[in-house]
mmCIF file of C-alpha atoms in Angstrom:
data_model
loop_
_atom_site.group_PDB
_atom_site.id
_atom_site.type_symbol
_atom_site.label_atom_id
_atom_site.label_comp_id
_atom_site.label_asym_id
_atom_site.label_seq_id
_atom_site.Cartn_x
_atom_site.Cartn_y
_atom_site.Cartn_z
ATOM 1 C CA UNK A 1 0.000 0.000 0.000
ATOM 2 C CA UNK A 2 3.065 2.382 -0.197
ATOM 3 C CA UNK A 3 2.106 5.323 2.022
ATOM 4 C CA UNK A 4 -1.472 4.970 2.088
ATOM 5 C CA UNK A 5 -2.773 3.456 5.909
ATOM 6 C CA UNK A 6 -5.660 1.946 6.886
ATOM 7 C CA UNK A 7 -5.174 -0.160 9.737
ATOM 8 C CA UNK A 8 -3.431 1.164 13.167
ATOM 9 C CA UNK A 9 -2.701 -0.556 16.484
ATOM 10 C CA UNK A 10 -3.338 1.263 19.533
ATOM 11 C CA UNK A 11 -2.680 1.386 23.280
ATOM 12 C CA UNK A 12 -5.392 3.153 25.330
ATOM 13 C CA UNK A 13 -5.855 3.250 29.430
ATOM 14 C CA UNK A 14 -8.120 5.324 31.455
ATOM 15 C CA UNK A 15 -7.193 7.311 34.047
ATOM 16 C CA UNK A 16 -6.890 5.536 37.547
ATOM 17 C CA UNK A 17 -9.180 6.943 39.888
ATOM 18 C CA UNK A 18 -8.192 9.797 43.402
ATOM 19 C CA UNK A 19 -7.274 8.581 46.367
ATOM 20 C CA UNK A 20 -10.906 8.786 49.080
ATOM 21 C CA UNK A 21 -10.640 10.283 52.442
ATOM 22 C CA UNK A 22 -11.668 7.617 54.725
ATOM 23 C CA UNK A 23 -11.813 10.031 58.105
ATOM 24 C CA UNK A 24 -14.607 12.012 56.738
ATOM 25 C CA UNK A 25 -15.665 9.543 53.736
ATOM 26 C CA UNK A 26 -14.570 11.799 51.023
ATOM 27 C CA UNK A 27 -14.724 10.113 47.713
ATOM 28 C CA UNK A 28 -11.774 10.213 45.369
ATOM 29 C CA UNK A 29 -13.109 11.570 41.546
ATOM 30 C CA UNK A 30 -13.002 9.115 38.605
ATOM 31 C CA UNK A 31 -10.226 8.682 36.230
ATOM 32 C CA UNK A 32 -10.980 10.259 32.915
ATOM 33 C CA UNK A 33 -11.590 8.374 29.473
ATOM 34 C CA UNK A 34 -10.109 8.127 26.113
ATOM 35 C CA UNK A 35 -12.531 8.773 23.224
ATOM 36 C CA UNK A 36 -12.050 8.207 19.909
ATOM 37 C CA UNK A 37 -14.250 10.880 17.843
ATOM 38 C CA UNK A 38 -15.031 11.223 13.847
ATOM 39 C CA UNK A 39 -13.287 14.274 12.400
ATOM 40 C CA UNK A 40 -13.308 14.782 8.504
ATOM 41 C CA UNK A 41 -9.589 15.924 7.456
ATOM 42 C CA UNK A 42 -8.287 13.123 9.558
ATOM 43 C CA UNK A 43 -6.055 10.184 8.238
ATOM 44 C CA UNK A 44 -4.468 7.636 10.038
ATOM 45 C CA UNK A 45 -0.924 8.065 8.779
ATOM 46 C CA UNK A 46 -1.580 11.535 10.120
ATOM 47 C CA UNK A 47 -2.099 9.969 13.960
ATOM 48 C CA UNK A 48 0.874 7.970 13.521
ATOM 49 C CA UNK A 49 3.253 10.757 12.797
ATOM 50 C CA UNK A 50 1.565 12.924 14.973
ATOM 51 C CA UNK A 51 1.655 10.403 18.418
ATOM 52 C CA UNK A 52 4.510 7.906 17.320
ATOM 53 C CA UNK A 53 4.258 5.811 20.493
ATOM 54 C CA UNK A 54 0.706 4.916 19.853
ATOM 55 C CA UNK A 55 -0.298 5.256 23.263
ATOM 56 C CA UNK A 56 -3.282 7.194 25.081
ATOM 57 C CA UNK A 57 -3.554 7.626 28.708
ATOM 58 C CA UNK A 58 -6.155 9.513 30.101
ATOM 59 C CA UNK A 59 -5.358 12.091 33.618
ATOM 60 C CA UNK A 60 -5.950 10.703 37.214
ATOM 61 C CA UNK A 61 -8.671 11.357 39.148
ATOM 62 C CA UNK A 62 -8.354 14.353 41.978
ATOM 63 C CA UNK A 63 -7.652 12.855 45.256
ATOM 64 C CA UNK A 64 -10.808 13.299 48.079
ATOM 65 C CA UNK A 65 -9.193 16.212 50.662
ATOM 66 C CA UNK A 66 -10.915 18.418 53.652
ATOM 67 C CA UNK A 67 -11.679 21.442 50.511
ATOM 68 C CA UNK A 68 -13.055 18.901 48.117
ATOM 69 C CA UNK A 69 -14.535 16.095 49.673
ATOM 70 C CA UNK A 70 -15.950 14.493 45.821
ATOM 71 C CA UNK A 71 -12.851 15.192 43.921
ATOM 72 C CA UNK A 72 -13.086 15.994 40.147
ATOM 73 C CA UNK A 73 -13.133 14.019 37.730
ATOM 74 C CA UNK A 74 -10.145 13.064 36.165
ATOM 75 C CA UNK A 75 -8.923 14.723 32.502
ATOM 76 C CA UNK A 76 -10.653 13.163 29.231
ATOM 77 C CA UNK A 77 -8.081 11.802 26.403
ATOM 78 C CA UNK A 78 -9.390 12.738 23.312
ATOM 79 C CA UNK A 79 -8.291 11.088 19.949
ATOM 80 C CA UNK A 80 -9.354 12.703 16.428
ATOM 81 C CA UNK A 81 -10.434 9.479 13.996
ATOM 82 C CA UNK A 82 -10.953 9.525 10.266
ATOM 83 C CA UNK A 83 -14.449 8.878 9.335
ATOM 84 C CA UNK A 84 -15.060 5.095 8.345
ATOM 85 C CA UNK A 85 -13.709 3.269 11.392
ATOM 86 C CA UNK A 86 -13.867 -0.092 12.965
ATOM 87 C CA UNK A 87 -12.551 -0.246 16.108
ATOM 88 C CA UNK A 88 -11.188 -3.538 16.680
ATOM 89 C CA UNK A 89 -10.072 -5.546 19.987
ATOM 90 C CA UNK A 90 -6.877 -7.135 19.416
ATOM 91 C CA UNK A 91 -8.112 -10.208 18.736
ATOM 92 C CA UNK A 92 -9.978 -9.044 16.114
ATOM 93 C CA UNK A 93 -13.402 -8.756 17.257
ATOM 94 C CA UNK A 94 -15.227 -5.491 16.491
ATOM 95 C CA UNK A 95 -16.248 -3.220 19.123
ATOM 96 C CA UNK A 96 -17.505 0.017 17.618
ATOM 97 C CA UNK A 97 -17.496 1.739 13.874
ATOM 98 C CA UNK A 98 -17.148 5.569 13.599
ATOM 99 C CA UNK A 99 -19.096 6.539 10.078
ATOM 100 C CA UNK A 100 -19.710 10.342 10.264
ATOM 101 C CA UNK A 101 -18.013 13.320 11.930
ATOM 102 C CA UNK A 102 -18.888 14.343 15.748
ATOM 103 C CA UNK A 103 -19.649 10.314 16.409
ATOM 104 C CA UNK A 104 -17.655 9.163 19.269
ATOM 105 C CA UNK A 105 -16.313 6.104 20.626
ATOM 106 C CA UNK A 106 -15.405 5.168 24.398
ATOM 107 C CA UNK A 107 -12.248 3.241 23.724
ATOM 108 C CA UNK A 108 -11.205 3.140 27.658
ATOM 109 C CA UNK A 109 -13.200 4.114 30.718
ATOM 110 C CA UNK A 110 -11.682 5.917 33.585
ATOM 111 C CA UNK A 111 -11.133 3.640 37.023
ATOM 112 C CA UNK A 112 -13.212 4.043 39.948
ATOM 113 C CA UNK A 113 -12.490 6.744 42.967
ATOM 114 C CA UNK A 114 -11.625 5.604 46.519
ATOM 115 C CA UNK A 115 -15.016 5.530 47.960
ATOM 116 C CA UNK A 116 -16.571 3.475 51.250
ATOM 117 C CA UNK A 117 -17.095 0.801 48.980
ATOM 118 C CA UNK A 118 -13.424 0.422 47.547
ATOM 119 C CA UNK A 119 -11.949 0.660 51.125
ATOM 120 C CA UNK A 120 -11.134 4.563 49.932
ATOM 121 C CA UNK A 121 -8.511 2.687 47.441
ATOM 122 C CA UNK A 122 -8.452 3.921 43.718
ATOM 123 C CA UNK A 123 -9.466 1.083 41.478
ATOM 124 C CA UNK A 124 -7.113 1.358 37.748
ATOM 125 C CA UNK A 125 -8.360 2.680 34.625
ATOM 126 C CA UNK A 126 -9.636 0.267 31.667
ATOM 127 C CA UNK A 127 -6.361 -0.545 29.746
ATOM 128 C CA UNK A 128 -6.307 -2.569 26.123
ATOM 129 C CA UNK A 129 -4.954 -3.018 22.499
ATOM 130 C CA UNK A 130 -7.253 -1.681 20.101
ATOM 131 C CA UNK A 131 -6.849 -1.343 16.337
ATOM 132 C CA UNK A 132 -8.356 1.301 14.049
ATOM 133 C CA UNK A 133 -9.758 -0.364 11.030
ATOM 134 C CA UNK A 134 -10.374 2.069 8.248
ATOM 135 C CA UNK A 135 -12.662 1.429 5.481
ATOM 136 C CA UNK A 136 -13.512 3.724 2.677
ATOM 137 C CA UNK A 137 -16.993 5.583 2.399
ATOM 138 C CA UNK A 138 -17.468 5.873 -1.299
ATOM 139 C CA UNK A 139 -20.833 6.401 -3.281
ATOM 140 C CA UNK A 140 -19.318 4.395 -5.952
ATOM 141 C CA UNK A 141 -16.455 1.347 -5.907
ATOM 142 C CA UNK A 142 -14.457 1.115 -8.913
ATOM 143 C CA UNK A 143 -13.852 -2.860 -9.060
ATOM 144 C CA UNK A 144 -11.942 -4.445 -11.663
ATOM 145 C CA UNK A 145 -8.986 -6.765 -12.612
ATOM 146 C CA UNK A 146 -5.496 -5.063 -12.645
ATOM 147 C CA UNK A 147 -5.250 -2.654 -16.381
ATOM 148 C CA UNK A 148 -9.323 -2.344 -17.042
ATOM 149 C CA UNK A 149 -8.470 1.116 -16.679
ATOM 150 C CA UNK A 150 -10.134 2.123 -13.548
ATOM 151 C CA UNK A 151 -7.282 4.614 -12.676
ATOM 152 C CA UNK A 152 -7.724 6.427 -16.472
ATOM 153 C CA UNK A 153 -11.618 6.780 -15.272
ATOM 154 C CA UNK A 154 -11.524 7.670 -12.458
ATOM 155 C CA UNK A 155 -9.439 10.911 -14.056
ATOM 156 C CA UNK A 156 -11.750 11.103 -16.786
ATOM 157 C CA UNK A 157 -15.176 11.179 -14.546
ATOM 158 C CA UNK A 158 -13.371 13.995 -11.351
ATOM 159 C CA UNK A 159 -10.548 15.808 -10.900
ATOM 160 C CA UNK A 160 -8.392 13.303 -9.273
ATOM 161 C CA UNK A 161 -4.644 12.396 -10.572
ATOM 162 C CA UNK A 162 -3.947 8.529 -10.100
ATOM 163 C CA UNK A 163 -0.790 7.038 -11.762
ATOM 164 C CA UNK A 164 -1.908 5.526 -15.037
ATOM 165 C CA UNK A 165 0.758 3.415 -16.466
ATOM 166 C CA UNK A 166 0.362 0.061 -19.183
ATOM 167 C CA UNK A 167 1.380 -2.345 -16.152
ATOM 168 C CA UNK A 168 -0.674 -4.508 -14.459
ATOM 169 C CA UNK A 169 -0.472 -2.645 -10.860
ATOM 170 C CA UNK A 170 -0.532 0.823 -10.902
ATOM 171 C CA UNK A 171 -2.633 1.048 -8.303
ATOM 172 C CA UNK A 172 -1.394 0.101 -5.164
ATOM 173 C CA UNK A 173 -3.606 2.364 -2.818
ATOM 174 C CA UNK A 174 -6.533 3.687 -2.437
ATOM 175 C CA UNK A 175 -7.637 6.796 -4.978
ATOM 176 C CA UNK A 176 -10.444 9.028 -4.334
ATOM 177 C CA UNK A 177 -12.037 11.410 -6.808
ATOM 178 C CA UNK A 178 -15.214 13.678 -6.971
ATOM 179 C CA UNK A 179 -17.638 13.764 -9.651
ATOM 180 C CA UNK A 180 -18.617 17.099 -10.220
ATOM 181 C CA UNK A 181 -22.299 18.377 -12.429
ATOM 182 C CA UNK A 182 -23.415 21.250 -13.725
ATOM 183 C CA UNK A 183 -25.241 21.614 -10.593
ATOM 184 C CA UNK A 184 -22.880 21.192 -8.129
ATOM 185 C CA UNK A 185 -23.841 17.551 -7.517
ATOM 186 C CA UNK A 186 -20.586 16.173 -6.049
ATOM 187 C CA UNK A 187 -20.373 11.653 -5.971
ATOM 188 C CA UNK A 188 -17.702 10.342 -4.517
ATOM 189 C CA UNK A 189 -15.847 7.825 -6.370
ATOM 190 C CA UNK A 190 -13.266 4.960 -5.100
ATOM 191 C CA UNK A 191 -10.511 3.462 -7.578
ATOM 192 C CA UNK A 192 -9.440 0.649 -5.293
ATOM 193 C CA UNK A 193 -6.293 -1.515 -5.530
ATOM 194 C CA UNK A 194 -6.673 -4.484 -8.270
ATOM 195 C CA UNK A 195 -8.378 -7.710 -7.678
ATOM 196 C CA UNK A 196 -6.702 -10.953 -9.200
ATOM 197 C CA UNK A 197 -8.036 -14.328 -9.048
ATOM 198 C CA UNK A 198 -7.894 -16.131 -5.206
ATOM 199 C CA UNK A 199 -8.281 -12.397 -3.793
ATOM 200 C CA UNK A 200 -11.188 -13.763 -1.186
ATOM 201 C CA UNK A 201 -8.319 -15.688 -0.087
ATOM 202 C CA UNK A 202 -5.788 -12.603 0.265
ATOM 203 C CA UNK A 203 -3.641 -13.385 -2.711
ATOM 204 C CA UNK A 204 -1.874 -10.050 -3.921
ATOM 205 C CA UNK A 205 -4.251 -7.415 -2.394
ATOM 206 C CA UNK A 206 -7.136 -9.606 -1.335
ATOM 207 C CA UNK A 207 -8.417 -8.458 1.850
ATOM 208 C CA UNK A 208 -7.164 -5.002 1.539
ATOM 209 C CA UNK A 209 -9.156 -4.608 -1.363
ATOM 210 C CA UNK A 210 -12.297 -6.406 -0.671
ATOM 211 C CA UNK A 211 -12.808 -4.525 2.865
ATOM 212 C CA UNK A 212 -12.761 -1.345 0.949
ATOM 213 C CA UNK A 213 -15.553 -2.473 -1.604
ATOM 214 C CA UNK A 214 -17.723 -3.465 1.748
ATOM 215 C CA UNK A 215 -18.330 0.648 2.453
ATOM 216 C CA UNK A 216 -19.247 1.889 -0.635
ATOM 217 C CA UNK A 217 -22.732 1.877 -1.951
ATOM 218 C CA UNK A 218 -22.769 1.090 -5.486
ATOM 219 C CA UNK A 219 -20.633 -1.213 -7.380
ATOM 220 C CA UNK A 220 -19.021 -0.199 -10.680
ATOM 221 C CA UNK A 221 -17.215 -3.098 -12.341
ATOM 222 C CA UNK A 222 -15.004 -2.083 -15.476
ATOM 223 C CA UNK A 223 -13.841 -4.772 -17.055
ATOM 224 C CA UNK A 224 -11.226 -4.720 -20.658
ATOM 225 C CA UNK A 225 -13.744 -5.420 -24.025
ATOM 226 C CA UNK A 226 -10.794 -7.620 -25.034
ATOM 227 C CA UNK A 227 -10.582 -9.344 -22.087
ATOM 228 C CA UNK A 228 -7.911 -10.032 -19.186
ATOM 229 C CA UNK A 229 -4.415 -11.780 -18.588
ATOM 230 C CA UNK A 230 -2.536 -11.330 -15.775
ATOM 231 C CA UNK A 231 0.937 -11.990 -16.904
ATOM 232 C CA UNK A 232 2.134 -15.087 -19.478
ATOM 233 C CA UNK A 233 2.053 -17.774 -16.677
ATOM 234 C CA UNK A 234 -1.573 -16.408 -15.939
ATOM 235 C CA UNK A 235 -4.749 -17.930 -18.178
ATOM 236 C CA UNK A 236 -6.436 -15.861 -20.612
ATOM 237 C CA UNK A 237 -9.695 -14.347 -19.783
ATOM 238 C CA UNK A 238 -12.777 -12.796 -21.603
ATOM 239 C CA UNK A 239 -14.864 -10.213 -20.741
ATOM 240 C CA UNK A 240 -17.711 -12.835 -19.691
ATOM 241 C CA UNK A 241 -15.123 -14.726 -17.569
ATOM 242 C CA UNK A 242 -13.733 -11.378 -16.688
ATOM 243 C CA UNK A 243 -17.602 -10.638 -15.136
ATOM 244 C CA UNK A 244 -17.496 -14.225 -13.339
ATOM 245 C CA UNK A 245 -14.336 -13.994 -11.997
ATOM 246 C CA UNK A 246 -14.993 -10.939 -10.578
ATOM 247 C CA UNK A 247 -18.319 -11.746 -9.094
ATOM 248 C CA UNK A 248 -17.386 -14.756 -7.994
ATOM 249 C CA UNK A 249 -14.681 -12.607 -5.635
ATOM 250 C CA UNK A 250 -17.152 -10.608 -4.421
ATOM 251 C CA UNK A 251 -18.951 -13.423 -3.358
ATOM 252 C CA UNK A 252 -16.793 -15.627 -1.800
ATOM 253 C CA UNK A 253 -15.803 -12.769 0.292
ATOM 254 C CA UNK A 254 -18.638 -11.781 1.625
ATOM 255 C CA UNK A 255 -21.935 -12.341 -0.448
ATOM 256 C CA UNK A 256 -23.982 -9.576 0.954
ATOM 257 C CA UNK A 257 -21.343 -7.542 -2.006
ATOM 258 C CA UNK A 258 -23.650 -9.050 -4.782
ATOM 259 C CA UNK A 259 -27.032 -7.187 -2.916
ATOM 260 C CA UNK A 260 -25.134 -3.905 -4.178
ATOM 261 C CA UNK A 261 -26.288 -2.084 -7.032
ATOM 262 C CA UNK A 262 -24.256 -2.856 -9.982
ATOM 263 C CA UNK A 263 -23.547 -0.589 -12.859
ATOM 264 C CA UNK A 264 -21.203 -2.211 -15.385
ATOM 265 C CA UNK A 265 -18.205 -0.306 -17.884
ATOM 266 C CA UNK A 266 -17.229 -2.274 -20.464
ATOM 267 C CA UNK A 267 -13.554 -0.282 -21.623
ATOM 268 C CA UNK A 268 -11.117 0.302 -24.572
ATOM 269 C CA UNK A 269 -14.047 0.551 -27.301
ATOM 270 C CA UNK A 270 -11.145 2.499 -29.353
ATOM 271 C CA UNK A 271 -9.404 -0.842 -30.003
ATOM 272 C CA UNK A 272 -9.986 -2.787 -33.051
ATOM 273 C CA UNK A 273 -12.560 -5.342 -32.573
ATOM 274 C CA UNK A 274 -14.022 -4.020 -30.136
ATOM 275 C CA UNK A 275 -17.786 -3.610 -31.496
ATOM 276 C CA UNK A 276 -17.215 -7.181 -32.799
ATOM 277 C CA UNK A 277 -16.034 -8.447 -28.958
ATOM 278 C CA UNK A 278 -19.021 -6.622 -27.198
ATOM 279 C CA UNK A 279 -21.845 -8.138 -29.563
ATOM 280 C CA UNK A 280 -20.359 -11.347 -27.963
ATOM 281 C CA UNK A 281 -20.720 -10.133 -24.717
ATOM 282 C CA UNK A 282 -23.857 -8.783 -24.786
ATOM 283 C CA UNK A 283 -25.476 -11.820 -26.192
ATOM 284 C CA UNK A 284 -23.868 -13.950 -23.003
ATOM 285 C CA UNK A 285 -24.827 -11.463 -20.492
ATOM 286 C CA UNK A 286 -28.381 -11.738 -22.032
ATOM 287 C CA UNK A 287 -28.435 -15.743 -21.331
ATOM 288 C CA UNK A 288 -25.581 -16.326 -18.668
ATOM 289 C CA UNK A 289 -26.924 -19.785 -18.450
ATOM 290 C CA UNK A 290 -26.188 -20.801 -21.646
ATOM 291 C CA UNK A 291 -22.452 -20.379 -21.867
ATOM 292 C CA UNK A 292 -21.659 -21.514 -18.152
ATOM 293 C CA UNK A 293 -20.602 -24.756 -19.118
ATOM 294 C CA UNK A 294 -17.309 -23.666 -21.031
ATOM 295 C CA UNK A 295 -16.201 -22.506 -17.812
ATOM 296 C CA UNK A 296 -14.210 -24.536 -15.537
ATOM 297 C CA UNK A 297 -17.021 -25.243 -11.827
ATOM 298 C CA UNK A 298 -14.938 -23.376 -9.397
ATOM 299 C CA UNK A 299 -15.420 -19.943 -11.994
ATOM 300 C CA UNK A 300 -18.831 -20.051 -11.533
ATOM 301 C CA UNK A 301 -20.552 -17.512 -9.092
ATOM 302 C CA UNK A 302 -23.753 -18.748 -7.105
ATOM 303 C CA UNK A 303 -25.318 -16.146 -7.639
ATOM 304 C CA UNK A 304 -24.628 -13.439 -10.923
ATOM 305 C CA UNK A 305 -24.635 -9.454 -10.631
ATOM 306 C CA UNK A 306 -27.610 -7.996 -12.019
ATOM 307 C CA UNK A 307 -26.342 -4.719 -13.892
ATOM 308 C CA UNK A 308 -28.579 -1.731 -13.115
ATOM 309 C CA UNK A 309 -26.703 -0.098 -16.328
ATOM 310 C CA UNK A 310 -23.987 -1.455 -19.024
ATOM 311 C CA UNK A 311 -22.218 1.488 -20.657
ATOM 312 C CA UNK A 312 -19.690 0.289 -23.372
ATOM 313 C CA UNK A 313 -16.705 3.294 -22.713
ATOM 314 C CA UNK A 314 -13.085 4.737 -24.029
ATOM 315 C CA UNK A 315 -11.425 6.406 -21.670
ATOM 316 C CA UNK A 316 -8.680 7.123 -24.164
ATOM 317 C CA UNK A 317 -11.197 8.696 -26.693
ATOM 318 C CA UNK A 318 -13.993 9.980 -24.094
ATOM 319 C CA UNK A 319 -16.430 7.941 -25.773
ATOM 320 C CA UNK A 320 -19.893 7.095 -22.752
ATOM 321 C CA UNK A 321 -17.803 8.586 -20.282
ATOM 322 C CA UNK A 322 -21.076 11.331 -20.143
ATOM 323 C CA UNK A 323 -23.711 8.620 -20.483
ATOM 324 C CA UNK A 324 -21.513 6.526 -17.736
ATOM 325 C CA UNK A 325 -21.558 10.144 -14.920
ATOM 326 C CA UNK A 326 -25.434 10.194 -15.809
ATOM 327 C CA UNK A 327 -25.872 6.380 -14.821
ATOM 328 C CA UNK A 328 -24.205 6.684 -11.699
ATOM 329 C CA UNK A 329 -26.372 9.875 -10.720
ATOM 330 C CA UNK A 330 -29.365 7.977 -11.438
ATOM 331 C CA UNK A 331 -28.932 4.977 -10.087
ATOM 332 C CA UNK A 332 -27.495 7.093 -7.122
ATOM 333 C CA UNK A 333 -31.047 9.063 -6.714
ATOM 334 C CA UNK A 334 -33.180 5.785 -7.108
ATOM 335 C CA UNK A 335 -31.372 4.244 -4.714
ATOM 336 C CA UNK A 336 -32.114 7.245 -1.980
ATOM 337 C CA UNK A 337 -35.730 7.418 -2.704
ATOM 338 C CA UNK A 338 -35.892 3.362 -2.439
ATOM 339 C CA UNK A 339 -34.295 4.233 1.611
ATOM 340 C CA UNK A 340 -36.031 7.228 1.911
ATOM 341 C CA UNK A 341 -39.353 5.147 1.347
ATOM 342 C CA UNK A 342 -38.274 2.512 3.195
ATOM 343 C CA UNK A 343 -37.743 4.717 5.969
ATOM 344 C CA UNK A 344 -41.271 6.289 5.732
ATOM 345 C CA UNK A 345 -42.648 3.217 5.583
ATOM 346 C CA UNK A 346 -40.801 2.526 9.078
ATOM 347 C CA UNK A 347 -41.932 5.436 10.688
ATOM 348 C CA UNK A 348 -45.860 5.240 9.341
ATOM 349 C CA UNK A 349 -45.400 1.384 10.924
ATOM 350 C CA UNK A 350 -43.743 2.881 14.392
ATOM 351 C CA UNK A 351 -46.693 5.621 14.271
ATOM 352 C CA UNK A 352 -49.917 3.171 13.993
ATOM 353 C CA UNK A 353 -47.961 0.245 16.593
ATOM 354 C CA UNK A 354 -47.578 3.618 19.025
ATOM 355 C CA UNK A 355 -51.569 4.325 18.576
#
């Protein structure tokens, strides 16, 4: 992943608690906590150069006395998260997910003061290992094998600069970029790291890809007219068992990826052959079924991706690159009103129930 971070091991404690007063039964005040709050702007590389020990203690408690009998609570430790967090236990189970600014997260609570009930002895703070798990919110996920040419449309559709080079992986982090309309409509789009075949398994990229796809909320597969190969030791693969592949993935990983809307780019209509290669295509997207058994079993998704959209493209000539930014917004907008109903629907139900 080069520079780019998204996962960050932590040490948090909370505060240990004041000393009570057990003459007059004073009560020493709680240790403070350490929260972890959602602030846009933040990245985790910029924590780790900012704190390089990784470590966040939050201030004592203030010992019971004859002026204060309750004494104050001890000092909070705030940490600033980026948005799009798991926060893990060390052993990776999750304990918490941060997903838009101001949310906040008690990582480690503050021990108890000496009180009648602790003898007057201070009890520890809460101390543990957690890790930040960052996963990118993104309206739309570029997925695709390595040299579809995600990276040259992702700088075609905003105004982001990804390296774009005629080798299999360019990119090797993360790449955001903004759509921008005539009406100051703004979609966020993700060009994620390259999938290859056995990803679900964490060959090359695997997880580090797939978690990122698991945040966004449409899927936008852009796959090569011509079709795919890896390198010479690697098989040869066409744009239907391009689709397969890549769905099957998705799947493996986590199969809830395939409830996604799908919109689907089919790339590099400037080459020759091209129209010739996506009449093929088209006519086995139309009846899947029918050319499944030239595939070898363990190709062959469960369940297929049903395309909401399938815009043939160039991004070398600019061709449906237009007609692709006005798919996306749709689909985009149908997809709110579908939640927004589903919502009202929700609340009508809550209303009548209530009554």
């Amino acid at each position: 992943y080069g520079h780019f971070i998204d996962d960050l091991r932590l040490y948090v404690r909370g505060g240990t608690g004041g000393m009570g007063y057990p003459r007059l039964g004073g009560e020493g005040g709680r240790g403070g906590d350490v929260w972890f709050i959602a602030q846009e702007g933040i990245t985790l590389k910029s924590i780790r150069e900012k704190y390089p020990l990784k470590r966040f203690v939050a201030g004592t408690g203030a010992n019971s006395s004859v002026k204060a009998l309750k004494g104050e609570k001890g000092k909070d430790r705030e940490v600033h998260v980026p948005l799009g967090i798991s926060v893990l236990r060390d052993d990776g189970k999750q304990i918490g997910e941060l997903n838009a600014a101001g949310e906040r997260f008690l990582a480690a609570r503050g021990g108890l003061g000496g009180s009648l009930a602790t003898n007057f002895v201070p009890c520890k703070g809460q101390r543990r290992i957690v890790r930040l798990d960052l996963k990118l919110i993104a309206d739309v996920g570029l997925v695709g094998f390595p040299n579809a040419g995600k990276s040259s449309l992702l700088s075609k559709v905003s105004h982001a600069k990804p390296e774009i080079a005629n080798y299999a992986f360019t990119t090797i982090q993360p790449q955001l970029g903004k759509i921008m309309y005539a009406d100051y409509k703004q979609i966020l789009v993700a060009d994620l790291p390259g999938l290859i075949e056995g990803a679900h398994a964490n060959k090359g990229m695997g997880h580090k890809f797939l978690k990122h796809v698991e945040r966004t909320k449409h899927l936008l597969l852009v796959v090569d007219v011509s079709g795919f190969q890896l390198s010479v030791k690697t098989q040869f693969r066409t744009a239907f068992e391009t689709i397969l592949l890549l769905t099957k993935e998705l799947e493996l990983y986590k199969e809830e990826l395939l409830t996604k809307r799908a919109l689907l780019a089919i790339n590099k209509m400037d080459l020759p052959c091209a129209k010739d290669n996506l009449n093929e295509l088209m006519k086995q997207l139309q009846n899947p079924q029918g050319y499944l058994h030239l595939l070898e079993e363990e190709m062959i998704p469960t369940n297929t991706l049903e395309f909401k959209d399938i815009i043939p493209i160039s991004t070398h000539t600019g061709e449906g690159i237009e007609e692709l930014k006005e798919c996306i917004r749709k689909s985009i907008a149908e997809e709110a009103e579908l939640e927004n109903e589903e919502y009202r629907k929700k609340k009508l139900l809550l209303l009548q129930t209530s009554e």
